[in-house]
Amino acid sequence: MQVICGVSDSLLFSKIISTGSYLPQKILTNDDLSKFVDTSDEWIRTRSGICSRHIAADGEATSDLAVAAATQALQAAGLNASDIDLLIVATTTPDVIFPSTACIVQDKLGANNAAAFDIQAVCSGFVYALSVADKMVASGAHKNALVIGAEIYSRILNWKDRTTCVLFGDGAGAVVLTQSATPGILATKLHADGSRRNILNVPGHVRNGVVYGDPHVHMDGPAVFKMAVKVMADVCNETLAMANMTAADIDWLVPHQANVRIIDATGKRLGVPAEKTIVTVQGQGNTSAASIPLALDTAVRDGRIKSGDVVQTVAVGGGFTWGSALIRW
């Protein structure tokens, strides 16, 4: 196959060939939280399905979590960091304002041949990043892409606000995409609605070295729930239609791991039974852009997701953003 000026003379696609993940060592249980927040294990579990979450160590940066997940994915793919020519990090919690966390990860990994940049779409970030990487690889412009979702939400939470601090955790997940003669990413669909930005956001900002406003996560829980359930099922159906498929063709649904009630409601609206849905929120909490790649890696490594399976991912996040990717493994 000849490639001239980044354009192939035959049809190309992208395909996920490996996954990787990393969760920080420290585990914070619901009972641990109840010692300093007005909450209880029962209150958290009945409202979210979450039992525990991982918290990054003081010396860990988002890039460190990303590197650990990426290293696993590269090992599983049988590739070296130098084989990667595109590196995208989806994160809401970058190491610094700039440079991008992706550039820092590139340096730490030694992926010196990779173009590198971040995508900020909050909890939809991984789906957004996967969609972008798919187009760039399928165009012939890049051969091997590393797509990472990495977050340290524990540092933007108000640990006295039980409506938010009990829901989130830290972690990172990664996938490697490569050029393929047959479709791996079957379809992707992305949406956004900035008019709804105030129902889930961090309203504070830094100006002239001073923090103005509240630098913690704020969320209108009922509004987020209502919107999430509707748009997640709708965008799944849009993506299925693009691939001339129906929900009956889905082997595994891998939703954003925000809340077990949102996951259950999405599955019911879509018509996907619970036994075909990958759920990891109970031990990880909401890890934002990391949640889908973390769940993918869990299901790949425990043998549920197998070659040939049709996997649908879907996410919704602050912005408001939402999107879905339909994948043949």
mmCIF file of C-alpha atoms in Angstrom:
data_model
loop_
_atom_site.group_PDB
_atom_site.id
_atom_site.type_symbol
_atom_site.label_atom_id
_atom_site.label_comp_id
_atom_site.label_asym_id
_atom_site.label_seq_id
_atom_site.Cartn_x
_atom_site.Cartn_y
_atom_site.Cartn_z
ATOM 1 C CA MET A 1 0.000 0.000 0.000
ATOM 2 C CA GLN A 2 1.436 3.342 -1.055
ATOM 3 C CA VAL A 3 0.935 6.518 0.934
ATOM 4 C CA ILE A 4 1.715 9.853 -0.755
ATOM 5 C CA CYS A 5 1.478 13.154 1.154
ATOM 6 C CA GLY A 6 -0.383 11.405 3.930
ATOM 7 C CA VAL A 7 -3.115 10.020 1.634
ATOM 8 C CA SER A 8 -3.451 6.283 1.006
ATOM 9 C CA ASP A 9 -4.165 4.763 -2.414
ATOM 10 C CA SER A 10 -6.597 2.275 -0.797
ATOM 11 C CA LEU A 11 -9.292 2.569 1.837
ATOM 12 C CA LEU A 12 -8.000 2.670 5.394
ATOM 13 C CA PHE A 13 -9.675 2.286 8.766
ATOM 14 C CA SER A 14 -8.519 2.401 12.366
ATOM 15 C CA LYS A 15 -8.751 -0.419 14.876
ATOM 16 C CA ILE A 16 -8.145 -0.686 18.617
ATOM 17 C CA ILE A 17 -5.473 -3.315 19.192
ATOM 18 C CA SER A 18 -4.843 -2.967 22.939
ATOM 19 C CA THR A 19 -5.928 -1.389 26.206
ATOM 20 C CA GLY A 20 -4.252 -0.372 29.459
ATOM 21 C CA SER A 21 -5.209 1.181 32.770
ATOM 22 C CA TYR A 22 -3.919 2.553 36.042
ATOM 23 C CA LEU A 23 -5.603 3.214 39.379
ATOM 24 C CA PRO A 24 -3.753 4.910 42.242
ATOM 25 C CA GLN A 25 -2.873 2.744 45.207
ATOM 26 C CA LYS A 26 -4.910 4.643 47.813
ATOM 27 C CA ILE A 27 -8.533 3.498 48.136
ATOM 28 C CA LEU A 28 -11.107 5.707 49.843
ATOM 29 C CA THR A 29 -14.195 3.751 50.906
ATOM 30 C CA ASN A 30 -17.638 5.130 51.699
ATOM 31 C CA ASP A 31 -17.017 4.368 55.361
ATOM 32 C CA ASP A 32 -13.789 6.374 55.185
ATOM 33 C CA LEU A 33 -15.719 9.311 53.735
ATOM 34 C CA SER A 34 -18.335 9.154 56.468
ATOM 35 C CA LYS A 35 -15.644 10.026 59.003
ATOM 36 C CA PHE A 36 -15.273 13.557 57.652
ATOM 37 C CA VAL A 37 -18.363 14.145 55.474
ATOM 38 C CA ASP A 38 -22.017 14.040 56.528
ATOM 39 C CA THR A 39 -22.783 10.853 54.629
ATOM 40 C CA SER A 40 -22.908 7.065 54.961
ATOM 41 C CA ASP A 41 -22.142 3.986 52.929
ATOM 42 C CA GLU A 42 -25.856 3.338 52.429
ATOM 43 C CA TRP A 43 -26.562 6.923 51.325
ATOM 44 C CA ILE A 44 -23.824 6.809 48.689
ATOM 45 C CA ARG A 45 -24.504 3.280 47.417
ATOM 46 C CA THR A 46 -28.267 3.732 47.029
ATOM 47 C CA ARG A 47 -27.841 6.973 45.084
ATOM 48 C CA SER A 48 -24.815 6.147 42.947
ATOM 49 C CA GLY A 49 -23.816 2.492 43.276
ATOM 50 C CA ILE A 50 -20.342 3.595 44.357
ATOM 51 C CA CYS A 51 -18.609 1.738 47.204
ATOM 52 C CA SER A 52 -15.057 3.086 46.904
ATOM 53 C CA ARG A 53 -12.773 5.177 44.722
ATOM 54 C CA HIS A 54 -9.006 5.591 44.145
ATOM 55 C CA ILE A 55 -7.150 8.753 45.166
ATOM 56 C CA ALA A 56 -3.865 9.902 43.646
ATOM 57 C CA ALA A 57 -0.880 10.268 45.948
ATOM 58 C CA ASP A 58 0.432 13.760 46.678
ATOM 59 C CA GLY A 59 3.376 13.262 44.344
ATOM 60 C CA GLU A 60 1.341 11.851 41.438
ATOM 61 C CA ALA A 61 0.408 14.052 38.489
ATOM 62 C CA THR A 62 -2.226 13.369 35.842
ATOM 63 C CA SER A 63 0.607 12.689 33.396
ATOM 64 C CA ASP A 64 1.985 9.994 35.720
ATOM 65 C CA LEU A 65 -1.351 8.175 35.728
ATOM 66 C CA ALA A 66 -1.522 8.529 31.946
ATOM 67 C CA VAL A 67 1.991 7.142 31.461
ATOM 68 C CA ALA A 68 1.231 4.088 33.606
ATOM 69 C CA ALA A 69 -1.925 3.292 31.613
ATOM 70 C CA ALA A 70 -0.185 3.971 28.306
ATOM 71 C CA THR A 71 2.719 1.697 29.210
ATOM 72 C CA GLN A 72 0.290 -1.185 29.776
ATOM 73 C CA ALA A 73 -1.440 -0.517 26.469
ATOM 74 C CA LEU A 74 1.855 -0.387 24.569
ATOM 75 C CA GLN A 75 2.996 -3.647 26.137
ATOM 76 C CA ALA A 76 -0.284 -5.326 25.194
ATOM 77 C CA ALA A 77 0.075 -4.035 21.630
ATOM 78 C CA GLY A 78 3.668 -5.193 21.350
ATOM 79 C CA LEU A 79 4.765 -1.677 20.417
ATOM 80 C CA ASN A 80 7.437 0.686 21.632
ATOM 81 C CA ALA A 81 6.711 4.299 22.518
ATOM 82 C CA SER A 82 8.726 5.316 19.445
ATOM 83 C CA ASP A 83 6.149 3.502 17.249
ATOM 84 C CA ILE A 84 3.440 5.976 18.278
ATOM 85 C CA ASP A 85 3.002 8.932 15.921
ATOM 86 C CA LEU A 86 -0.147 10.425 17.469
ATOM 87 C CA LEU A 87 -0.798 10.927 21.182
ATOM 88 C CA ILE A 88 -4.045 12.412 22.507
ATOM 89 C CA VAL A 89 -4.836 12.885 26.186
ATOM 90 C CA ALA A 90 -8.422 13.565 27.253
ATOM 91 C CA THR A 91 -8.374 15.325 30.609
ATOM 92 C CA THR A 92 -10.121 18.000 32.642
ATOM 93 C CA THR A 93 -7.354 18.009 35.252
ATOM 94 C CA PRO A 94 -4.104 18.757 33.383
ATOM 95 C CA ASP A 95 -0.747 18.928 35.131
ATOM 96 C CA VAL A 96 -0.442 22.646 34.307
ATOM 97 C CA ILE A 97 -2.231 25.247 32.179
ATOM 98 C CA PHE A 98 0.354 24.618 29.482
ATOM 99 C CA PRO A 99 2.122 22.765 28.003
ATOM 100 C CA SER A 100 -0.480 20.110 27.311
ATOM 101 C CA THR A 101 -0.489 17.009 29.466
ATOM 102 C CA ALA A 102 -0.049 15.068 26.211
ATOM 103 C CA CYS A 103 3.302 16.754 25.594
ATOM 104 C CA ILE A 104 4.402 15.902 29.124
ATOM 105 C CA VAL A 105 3.284 12.283 28.608
ATOM 106 C CA GLN A 106 5.118 12.176 25.284
ATOM 107 C CA ASP A 107 8.352 13.154 27.031
ATOM 108 C CA LYS A 108 7.889 10.761 29.964
ATOM 109 C CA LEU A 109 7.077 7.861 27.630
ATOM 110 C CA GLY A 110 9.800 8.666 25.112
ATOM 111 C CA ALA A 111 7.225 8.836 22.298
ATOM 112 C CA ASN A 112 9.353 11.329 20.431
ATOM 113 C CA ASN A 113 7.794 10.640 17.019
ATOM 114 C CA ALA A 114 4.272 11.535 18.136
ATOM 115 C CA ALA A 115 2.235 14.643 17.554
ATOM 116 C CA ALA A 116 0.673 15.371 20.936
ATOM 117 C CA PHE A 117 -2.266 17.397 22.191
ATOM 118 C CA ASP A 118 -5.041 17.413 24.812
ATOM 119 C CA ILE A 119 -8.804 17.297 24.362
ATOM 120 C CA GLN A 120 -11.055 18.879 26.987
ATOM 121 C CA ALA A 121 -14.627 17.588 26.813
ATOM 122 C CA VAL A 122 -14.874 16.583 30.494
ATOM 123 C CA CYS A 123 -16.469 13.135 30.901
ATOM 124 C CA SER A 124 -17.002 12.816 27.134
ATOM 125 C CA GLY A 125 -13.319 13.485 26.536
ATOM 126 C CA PHE A 126 -12.289 9.936 25.706
ATOM 127 C CA VAL A 127 -15.065 9.502 23.129
ATOM 128 C CA TYR A 128 -14.128 12.850 21.573
ATOM 129 C CA ALA A 129 -10.435 11.877 21.515
ATOM 130 C CA LEU A 130 -11.177 8.446 20.054
ATOM 131 C CA SER A 131 -13.262 10.015 17.300
ATOM 132 C CA VAL A 132 -10.481 12.459 16.392
ATOM 133 C CA ALA A 133 -7.801 9.738 16.461
ATOM 134 C CA ASP A 134 -9.944 7.471 14.285
ATOM 135 C CA LYS A 135 -10.222 10.133 11.587
ATOM 136 C CA MET A 136 -6.504 10.936 11.702
ATOM 137 C CA VAL A 137 -5.435 7.293 11.484
ATOM 138 C CA ALA A 138 -8.022 6.334 8.858
ATOM 139 C CA SER A 139 -6.887 9.284 6.712
ATOM 140 C CA GLY A 140 -3.439 7.742 6.441
ATOM 141 C CA ALA A 141 -1.818 10.728 8.154
ATOM 142 C CA HIS A 142 -0.877 8.659 11.221
ATOM 143 C CA LYS A 143 -0.179 4.972 11.701
ATOM 144 C CA ASN A 144 -0.318 4.277 15.447
ATOM 145 C CA ALA A 145 -2.298 6.429 17.870
ATOM 146 C CA LEU A 146 -2.277 6.353 21.652
ATOM 147 C CA VAL A 147 -5.509 7.696 23.154
ATOM 148 C CA ILE A 148 -5.563 8.236 26.912
ATOM 149 C CA GLY A 149 -8.182 9.403 29.393
ATOM 150 C CA ALA A 150 -6.598 10.533 32.664
ATOM 151 C CA GLU A 151 -7.987 12.451 35.618
ATOM 152 C CA ILE A 152 -7.217 13.522 39.191
ATOM 153 C CA TYR A 153 -10.598 14.833 40.280
ATOM 154 C CA SER A 154 -9.743 14.552 43.963
ATOM 155 C CA ARG A 155 -7.936 17.903 43.643
ATOM 156 C CA ILE A 156 -10.938 19.863 42.337
ATOM 157 C CA LEU A 157 -13.511 18.576 44.849
ATOM 158 C CA ASN A 158 -14.930 20.328 47.871
ATOM 159 C CA TRP A 159 -14.490 17.570 50.437
ATOM 160 C CA LYS A 160 -17.263 19.064 52.569
ATOM 161 C CA ASP A 161 -19.850 18.858 49.786
ATOM 162 C CA ARG A 162 -21.378 15.393 49.964
ATOM 163 C CA THR A 163 -23.312 15.892 46.724
ATOM 164 C CA THR A 164 -20.087 15.896 44.703
ATOM 165 C CA CYS A 165 -17.094 14.616 46.656
ATOM 166 C CA VAL A 166 -18.554 11.129 47.116
ATOM 167 C CA LEU A 167 -18.981 10.617 43.365
ATOM 168 C CA PHE A 168 -15.532 11.061 41.847
ATOM 169 C CA GLY A 169 -12.240 9.194 41.765
ATOM 170 C CA ASP A 170 -8.832 9.271 40.064
ATOM 171 C CA GLY A 171 -7.427 7.018 37.365
ATOM 172 C CA ALA A 172 -6.331 6.600 33.764
ATOM 173 C CA GLY A 173 -7.095 4.325 30.836
ATOM 174 C CA ALA A 174 -5.546 4.033 27.387
ATOM 175 C CA VAL A 175 -6.025 2.381 24.015
ATOM 176 C CA VAL A 176 -3.771 1.953 20.996
ATOM 177 C CA LEU A 177 -5.283 2.409 17.526
ATOM 178 C CA THR A 178 -3.546 1.355 14.348
ATOM 179 C CA GLN A 179 -4.279 1.359 10.624
ATOM 180 C CA SER A 180 -6.481 -1.501 9.456
ATOM 181 C CA ALA A 181 -7.841 -2.794 6.153
ATOM 182 C CA THR A 182 -11.159 -3.561 7.868
ATOM 183 C CA PRO A 183 -13.270 -1.244 10.046
ATOM 184 C CA GLY A 184 -12.591 -1.195 13.781
ATOM 185 C CA ILE A 185 -14.197 2.111 14.672
ATOM 186 C CA LEU A 186 -17.544 1.642 12.906
ATOM 187 C CA ALA A 187 -19.044 5.054 13.665
ATOM 188 C CA THR A 188 -18.754 7.988 16.045
ATOM 189 C CA LYS A 189 -21.113 10.852 16.819
ATOM 190 C CA LEU A 190 -20.359 13.912 18.936
ATOM 191 C CA HIS A 191 -22.611 16.645 20.347
ATOM 192 C CA ALA A 192 -22.365 19.716 22.570
ATOM 193 C CA ASP A 193 -24.725 22.282 24.100
ATOM 194 C CA GLY A 194 -22.906 25.179 25.739
ATOM 195 C CA SER A 195 -26.169 26.705 26.971
ATOM 196 C CA ARG A 196 -26.278 23.978 29.620
ATOM 197 C CA ARG A 197 -22.763 24.633 30.904
ATOM 198 C CA ASN A 198 -23.917 25.786 34.340
ATOM 199 C CA ILE A 199 -25.456 22.487 35.462
ATOM 200 C CA LEU A 200 -22.010 20.873 35.764
ATOM 201 C CA ASN A 201 -18.880 22.981 35.948
ATOM 202 C CA VAL A 202 -15.955 24.396 37.895
ATOM 203 C CA PRO A 203 -16.833 28.107 38.001
ATOM 204 C CA GLY A 204 -13.554 29.426 39.414
ATOM 205 C CA HIS A 205 -10.634 30.652 37.346
ATOM 206 C CA VAL A 206 -7.138 32.048 37.767
ATOM 207 C CA ARG A 207 -6.338 35.630 36.776
ATOM 208 C CA ASN A 208 -3.085 37.418 37.522
ATOM 209 C CA GLY A 209 -2.089 34.617 39.859
ATOM 210 C CA VAL A 210 -5.279 34.834 41.931
ATOM 211 C CA VAL A 211 -8.173 32.333 42.051
ATOM 212 C CA TYR A 212 -11.507 34.044 41.406
ATOM 213 C CA GLY A 213 -14.702 32.182 42.236
ATOM 214 C CA ASP A 214 -14.964 28.602 43.481
ATOM 215 C CA PRO A 215 -12.335 26.232 41.993
ATOM 216 C CA HIS A 216 -14.372 23.116 42.875
ATOM 217 C CA VAL A 217 -16.845 20.952 40.983
ATOM 218 C CA HIS A 218 -20.431 22.211 41.066
ATOM 219 C CA MET A 219 -23.291 20.019 39.882
ATOM 220 C CA ASP A 220 -27.057 20.218 39.607
ATOM 221 C CA GLY A 221 -27.561 16.497 40.140
ATOM 222 C CA PRO A 222 -31.231 16.171 39.051
ATOM 223 C CA ALA A 223 -30.650 18.256 35.908
ATOM 224 C CA VAL A 224 -27.563 16.244 34.963
ATOM 225 C CA PHE A 225 -29.392 12.949 35.536
ATOM 226 C CA LYS A 226 -32.385 13.968 33.420
ATOM 227 C CA MET A 227 -30.261 15.139 30.514
ATOM 228 C CA ALA A 228 -27.736 12.297 30.695
ATOM 229 C CA VAL A 229 -30.302 9.527 30.420
ATOM 230 C CA LYS A 230 -31.945 11.096 27.379
ATOM 231 C CA VAL A 231 -28.897 12.122 25.359
ATOM 232 C CA MET A 232 -26.875 8.973 26.044
ATOM 233 C CA ALA A 233 -29.526 6.666 24.630
ATOM 234 C CA ASP A 234 -30.268 9.049 21.751
ATOM 235 C CA VAL A 235 -26.642 9.332 20.620
ATOM 236 C CA CYS A 236 -26.213 5.559 20.854
ATOM 237 C CA ASN A 237 -29.128 5.146 18.459
ATOM 238 C CA GLU A 238 -27.666 7.784 16.140
ATOM 239 C CA THR A 239 -24.357 5.942 16.005
ATOM 240 C CA LEU A 240 -26.035 2.586 15.442
ATOM 241 C CA ALA A 241 -28.032 4.047 12.555
ATOM 242 C CA MET A 242 -24.827 5.363 10.975
ATOM 243 C CA ALA A 243 -23.502 1.772 10.944
ATOM 244 C CA ASN A 244 -26.830 0.257 9.823
ATOM 245 C CA MET A 245 -27.115 -1.583 13.118
ATOM 246 C CA THR A 246 -29.591 -1.814 15.988
ATOM 247 C CA ALA A 247 -29.207 -2.313 19.722
ATOM 248 C CA ALA A 248 -29.638 -6.045 19.132
ATOM 249 C CA ASP A 249 -26.229 -6.038 17.415
ATOM 250 C CA ILE A 250 -24.422 -4.758 20.527
ATOM 251 C CA ASP A 251 -22.372 -7.371 22.370
ATOM 252 C CA TRP A 252 -21.233 -4.941 25.074
ATOM 253 C CA LEU A 253 -22.367 -1.504 26.168
ATOM 254 C CA VAL A 254 -19.577 0.455 27.868
ATOM 255 C CA PRO A 255 -21.086 3.676 29.220
ATOM 256 C CA HIS A 256 -19.423 6.497 31.086
ATOM 257 C CA GLN A 257 -19.214 5.325 34.693
ATOM 258 C CA ALA A 258 -20.906 8.224 36.481
ATOM 259 C CA ASN A 259 -23.758 6.689 38.391
ATOM 260 C CA VAL A 260 -25.286 3.206 38.326
ATOM 261 C CA ARG A 261 -28.788 4.677 38.033
ATOM 262 C CA ILE A 262 -27.800 6.581 34.870
ATOM 263 C CA ILE A 263 -26.149 3.434 33.494
ATOM 264 C CA ASP A 264 -29.241 1.308 34.206
ATOM 265 C CA ALA A 265 -31.641 3.878 32.762
ATOM 266 C CA THR A 266 -29.545 4.266 29.606
ATOM 267 C CA GLY A 267 -29.461 0.518 29.053
ATOM 268 C CA LYS A 268 -33.226 0.246 29.467
ATOM 269 C CA ARG A 269 -33.949 3.107 27.051
ATOM 270 C CA LEU A 270 -31.530 1.618 24.537
ATOM 271 C CA GLY A 271 -32.838 -1.917 24.985
ATOM 272 C CA VAL A 272 -29.515 -3.439 26.068
ATOM 273 C CA PRO A 273 -29.846 -5.940 28.951
ATOM 274 C CA ALA A 274 -27.864 -5.414 32.149
ATOM 275 C CA GLU A 275 -25.799 -8.545 31.517
ATOM 276 C CA LYS A 276 -24.363 -6.900 28.388
ATOM 277 C CA THR A 277 -23.360 -3.705 30.186
ATOM 278 C CA ILE A 278 -19.858 -3.201 31.620
ATOM 279 C CA VAL A 279 -20.059 -1.567 35.061
ATOM 280 C CA THR A 280 -16.989 -0.559 37.086
ATOM 281 C CA VAL A 281 -18.322 2.490 38.924
ATOM 282 C CA GLN A 282 -18.742 0.572 42.188
ATOM 283 C CA GLY A 283 -14.988 0.398 42.827
ATOM 284 C CA GLN A 284 -13.777 3.468 40.937
ATOM 285 C CA GLY A 285 -16.398 6.195 41.172
ATOM 286 C CA ASN A 286 -16.713 8.685 38.345
ATOM 287 C CA THR A 287 -13.255 9.062 36.803
ATOM 288 C CA SER A 288 -14.513 11.408 34.078
ATOM 289 C CA ALA A 289 -12.550 10.993 30.816
ATOM 290 C CA ALA A 290 -10.782 7.925 32.252
ATOM 291 C CA SER A 291 -13.931 5.937 32.993
ATOM 292 C CA ILE A 292 -14.605 4.397 29.569
ATOM 293 C CA PRO A 293 -11.010 3.281 28.836
ATOM 294 C CA LEU A 294 -10.761 1.934 32.395
ATOM 295 C CA ALA A 295 -13.935 -0.087 31.852
ATOM 296 C CA LEU A 296 -12.740 -1.283 28.436
ATOM 297 C CA ASP A 297 -9.457 -2.502 29.902
ATOM 298 C CA THR A 298 -11.256 -4.310 32.725
ATOM 299 C CA ALA A 299 -13.542 -6.140 30.297
ATOM 300 C CA VAL A 300 -10.749 -6.980 27.853
ATOM 301 C CA ARG A 301 -8.475 -8.358 30.547
ATOM 302 C CA ASP A 302 -11.184 -10.454 32.228
ATOM 303 C CA GLY A 303 -12.150 -11.952 28.863
ATOM 304 C CA ARG A 304 -15.607 -10.485 28.390
ATOM 305 C CA ILE A 305 -14.728 -8.364 25.352
ATOM 306 C CA LYS A 306 -13.371 -10.647 22.625
ATOM 307 C CA SER A 307 -12.206 -10.262 19.051
ATOM 308 C CA GLY A 308 -15.142 -9.620 16.747
ATOM 309 C CA ASP A 309 -17.438 -8.239 19.455
ATOM 310 C CA VAL A 310 -19.420 -5.071 18.779
ATOM 311 C CA VAL A 311 -18.824 -2.592 21.604
ATOM 312 C CA GLN A 312 -20.742 0.643 22.057
ATOM 313 C CA THR A 313 -19.245 3.378 24.221
ATOM 314 C CA VAL A 314 -21.207 6.446 25.283
ATOM 315 C CA ALA A 315 -20.547 9.385 27.561
ATOM 316 C CA VAL A 316 -21.964 12.695 28.719
ATOM 317 C CA GLY A 317 -20.110 15.462 30.539
ATOM 318 C CA GLY A 318 -19.948 19.098 31.512
ATOM 319 C CA GLY A 319 -19.994 21.570 28.682
ATOM 320 C CA PHE A 320 -22.505 20.083 28.015
ATOM 321 C CA THR A 321 -20.905 17.418 25.794
ATOM 322 C CA TRP A 322 -21.948 13.936 24.788
ATOM 323 C CA GLY A 323 -20.991 11.321 22.247
ATOM 324 C CA SER A 324 -20.790 7.673 21.285
ATOM 325 C CA ALA A 325 -18.360 5.404 19.478
ATOM 326 C CA LEU A 326 -19.354 2.070 17.950
ATOM 327 C CA ILE A 327 -16.426 -0.333 17.789
ATOM 328 C CA ARG A 328 -15.805 -3.778 16.346
ATOM 329 C CA TRP A 329 -13.107 -5.366 18.516
#
